[in-house]
XYZ file of C-alpha atoms in Angstrom:
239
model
C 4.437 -24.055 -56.533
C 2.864 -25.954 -53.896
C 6.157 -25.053 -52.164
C 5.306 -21.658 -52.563
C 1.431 -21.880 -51.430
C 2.916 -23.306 -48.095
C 5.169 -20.802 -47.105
C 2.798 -17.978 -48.128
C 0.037 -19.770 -45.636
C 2.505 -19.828 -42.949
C 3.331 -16.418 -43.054
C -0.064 -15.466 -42.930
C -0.305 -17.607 -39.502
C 2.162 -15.983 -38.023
C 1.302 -12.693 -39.190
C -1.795 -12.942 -37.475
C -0.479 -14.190 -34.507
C 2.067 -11.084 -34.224
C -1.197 -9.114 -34.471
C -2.956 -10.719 -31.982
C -0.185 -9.974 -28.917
C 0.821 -6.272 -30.760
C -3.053 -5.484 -30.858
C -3.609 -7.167 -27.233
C -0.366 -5.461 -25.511
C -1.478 -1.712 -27.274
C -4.703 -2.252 -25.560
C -3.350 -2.902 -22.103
C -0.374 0.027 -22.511
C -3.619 2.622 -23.209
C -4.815 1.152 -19.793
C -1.473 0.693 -18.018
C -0.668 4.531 -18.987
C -3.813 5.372 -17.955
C -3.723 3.402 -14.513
C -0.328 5.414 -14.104
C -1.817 8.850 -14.264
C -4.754 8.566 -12.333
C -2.811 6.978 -9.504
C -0.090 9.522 -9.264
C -2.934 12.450 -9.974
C -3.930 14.409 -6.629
C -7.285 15.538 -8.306
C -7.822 11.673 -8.433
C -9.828 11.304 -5.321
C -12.886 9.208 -7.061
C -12.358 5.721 -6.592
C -15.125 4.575 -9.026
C -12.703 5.897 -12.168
C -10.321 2.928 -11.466
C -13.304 0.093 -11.717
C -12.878 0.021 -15.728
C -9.268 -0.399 -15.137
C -8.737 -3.008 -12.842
C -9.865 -6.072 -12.130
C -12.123 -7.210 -9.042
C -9.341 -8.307 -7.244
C -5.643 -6.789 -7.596
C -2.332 -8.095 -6.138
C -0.448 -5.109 -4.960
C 2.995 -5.739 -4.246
C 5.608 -2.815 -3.384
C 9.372 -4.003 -3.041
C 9.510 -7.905 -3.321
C 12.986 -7.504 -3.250
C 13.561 -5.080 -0.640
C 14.220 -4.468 2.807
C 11.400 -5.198 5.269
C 10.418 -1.556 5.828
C 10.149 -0.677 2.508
C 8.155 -3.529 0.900
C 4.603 -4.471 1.315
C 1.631 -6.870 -0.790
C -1.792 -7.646 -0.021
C -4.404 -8.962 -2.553
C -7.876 -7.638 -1.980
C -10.245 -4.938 -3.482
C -8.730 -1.943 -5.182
C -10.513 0.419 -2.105
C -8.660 -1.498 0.530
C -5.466 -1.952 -1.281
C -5.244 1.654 -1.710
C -5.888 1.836 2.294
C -3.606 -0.176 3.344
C -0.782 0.894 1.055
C -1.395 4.416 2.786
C -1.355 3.326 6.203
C 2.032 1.127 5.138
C 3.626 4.105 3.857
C 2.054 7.082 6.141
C 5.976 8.420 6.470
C 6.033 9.777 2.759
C 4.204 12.717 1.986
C 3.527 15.145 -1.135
C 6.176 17.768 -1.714
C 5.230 21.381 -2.551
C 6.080 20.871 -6.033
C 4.084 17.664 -6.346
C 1.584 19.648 -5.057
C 1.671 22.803 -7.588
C 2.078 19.821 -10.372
C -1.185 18.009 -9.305
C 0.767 14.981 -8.936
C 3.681 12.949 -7.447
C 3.960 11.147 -10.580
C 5.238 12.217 -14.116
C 6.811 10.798 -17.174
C 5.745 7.924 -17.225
C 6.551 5.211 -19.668
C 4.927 1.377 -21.151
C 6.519 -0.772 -22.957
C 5.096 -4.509 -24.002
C 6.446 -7.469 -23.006
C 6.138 -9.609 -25.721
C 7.368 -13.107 -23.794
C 3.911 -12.626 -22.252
C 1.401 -12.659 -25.389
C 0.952 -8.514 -24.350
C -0.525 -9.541 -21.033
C 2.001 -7.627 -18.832
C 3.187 -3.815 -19.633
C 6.467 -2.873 -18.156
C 6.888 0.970 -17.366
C 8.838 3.753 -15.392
C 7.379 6.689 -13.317
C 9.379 9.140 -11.594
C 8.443 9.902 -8.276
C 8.685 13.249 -6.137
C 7.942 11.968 -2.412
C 9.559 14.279 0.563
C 9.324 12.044 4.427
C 5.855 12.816 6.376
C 6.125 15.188 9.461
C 3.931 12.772 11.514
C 0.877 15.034 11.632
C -1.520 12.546 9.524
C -1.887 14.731 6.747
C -0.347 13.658 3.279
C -0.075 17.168 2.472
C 2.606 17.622 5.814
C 6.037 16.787 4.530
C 9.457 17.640 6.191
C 10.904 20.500 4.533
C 14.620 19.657 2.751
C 13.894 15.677 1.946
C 11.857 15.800 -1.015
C 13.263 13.384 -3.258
C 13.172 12.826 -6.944
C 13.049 9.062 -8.324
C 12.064 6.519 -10.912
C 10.084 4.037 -9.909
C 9.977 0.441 -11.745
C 6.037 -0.607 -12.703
C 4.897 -4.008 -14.005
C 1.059 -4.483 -14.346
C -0.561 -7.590 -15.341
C -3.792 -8.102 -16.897
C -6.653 -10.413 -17.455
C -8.240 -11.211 -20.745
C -10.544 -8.221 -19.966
C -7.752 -5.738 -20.103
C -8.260 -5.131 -16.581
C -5.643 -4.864 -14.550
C -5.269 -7.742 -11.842
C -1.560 -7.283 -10.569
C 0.372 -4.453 -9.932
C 4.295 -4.397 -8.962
C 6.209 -1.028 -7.898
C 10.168 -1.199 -7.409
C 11.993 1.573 -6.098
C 15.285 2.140 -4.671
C 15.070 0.731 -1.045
C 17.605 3.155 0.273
C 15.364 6.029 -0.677
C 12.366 4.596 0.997
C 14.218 3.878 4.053
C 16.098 7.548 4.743
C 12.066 8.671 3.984
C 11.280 6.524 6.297
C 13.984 7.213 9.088
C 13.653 11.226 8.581
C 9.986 10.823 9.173
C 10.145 9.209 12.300
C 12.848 11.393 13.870
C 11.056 14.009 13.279
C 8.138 12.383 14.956
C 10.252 11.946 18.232
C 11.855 15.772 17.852
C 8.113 16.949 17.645
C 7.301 15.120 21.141
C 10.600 15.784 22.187
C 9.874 19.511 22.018
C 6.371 19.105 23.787
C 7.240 16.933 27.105
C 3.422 17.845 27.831
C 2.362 14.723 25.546
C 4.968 12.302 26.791
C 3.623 13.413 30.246
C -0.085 13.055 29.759
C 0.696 9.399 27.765
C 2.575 8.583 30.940
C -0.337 9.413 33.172
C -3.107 7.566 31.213
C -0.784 4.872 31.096
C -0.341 5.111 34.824
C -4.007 5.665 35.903
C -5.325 2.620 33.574
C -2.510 0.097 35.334
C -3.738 1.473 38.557
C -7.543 0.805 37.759
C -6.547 -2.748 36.256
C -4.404 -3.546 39.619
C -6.999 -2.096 41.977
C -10.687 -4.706 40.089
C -7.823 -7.145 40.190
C -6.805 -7.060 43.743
C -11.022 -6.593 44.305
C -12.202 -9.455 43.002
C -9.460 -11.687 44.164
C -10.689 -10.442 47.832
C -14.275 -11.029 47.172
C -13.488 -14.781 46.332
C -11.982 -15.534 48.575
C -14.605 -14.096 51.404
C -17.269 -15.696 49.049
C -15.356 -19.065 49.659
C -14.823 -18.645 53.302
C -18.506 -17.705 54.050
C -19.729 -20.663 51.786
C -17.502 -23.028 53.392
C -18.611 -22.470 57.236
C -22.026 -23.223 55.875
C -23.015 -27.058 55.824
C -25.635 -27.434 53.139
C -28.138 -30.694 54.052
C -28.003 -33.510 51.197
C -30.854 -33.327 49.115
C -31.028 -37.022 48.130
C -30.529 -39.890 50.072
């Protein structure tokens, strides 16, 4: 009997210990899902709807695994995280379709990972990024490289289930034709307009030319300013 009592009171223990990481990882998948929508939305232009998501400070980290060009990680505010990871990866842009969708982002999927009490949600998005035609404006792809992949998501939480790290794996060979098409497409557009190379090449010119000529200047004023002082004898003022 007493037996009995035991086991019963041990199963209860760990019954409420499954319920504690179930009921903790369900509330971080509602956020993670969430998270995963509002970043991938274009209407999503508010930053403020992220604060209840994420934590003060995020660790952003894209590629830790892949080649140089296509990887990048900061920790810092959500605002300048989001900056920087569009100034790192200026060369993709939204394709026509993720445009008429609302977003570059759909079917996106959590899962729990249960080695980590519910404190990290694993997922999947798939992607629809085409290369960026260089003219600054996300909107500018390259017509004929839109591409369609899934993209690997782990997010991390805090005891708050806020969001404090966030880790995005893609296929690096994707990111780096993106990449490639962008830029030679960059160098085709100035290519096909010599006038830019040509007024570069004069500003570049006329600024060497104004550094050269204060240079030469004030090297020729010191050294009259050191010939004039030195034919003067100045008298000792003490002894």
């Amino acid at each position: 009997m007493a037996m009995k009592a035991l086991l019963i009171v041990t199963l209860a223990v760990q019954s409420a210990g499954s319920d504690s990481w179930v009921d903790r990882g369900e509330a971080n998948a509602a956020v993670a899902k969430k998270f995963l929508e509002r970043y991938t939305s274009l209407s999503s232009t508010n930053l403020e709807e992220y604060a209840p998501l994420l934590a003060d400070k995020v660790t952003w980290v894209v590629n830790p695994n892949g080649i140089p060009d296509s990887s990048f990680s900061m920790i810092g505010a959500w605002r300048q995280v989001i900056t920087a990871n569009a100034e790192a990866y200026s060369w993709m842009a939204f394709s026509p379709a993720s445009l008429k969708a609302g977003s570059f982002g759909s079917d996106h999927l959590v899962a729990i990972n249960k080695d980590s009490n519910g404190k990290t949600i694993l997922g999947t998005s798939t992607f629809r990024i085409e290369a960026s035609s260089g003219k600054g404006a996300a909107q500018d792809g390259v017509e004929g490289t839109e591409t369609v992949f899934k993209v690997f998501v782990q997010l991390d939480f805090n005891d708050d289930h806020r969001i404090q790290a966030v880790t995005l794996e893609l296929d690096s060979g994707i990111a780096h034709y993106l990449r490639r098409r962008s830029i030679s497409v960059s160098q085709e557009a100035l290519a096909d307009k010599p006038e830019l190379i040509s007024d570069k090449a004069w500003t570049w010119c006329m600024n060497g030319a104004a550094a050269c000529f204060f240079t030469l200047f004030g090297l020729a004023c010191g050294l009259v300013y050191k010939k004039n002082i030195g034919a003067v004898k100045q008298p000792m003022l003490l002894g």
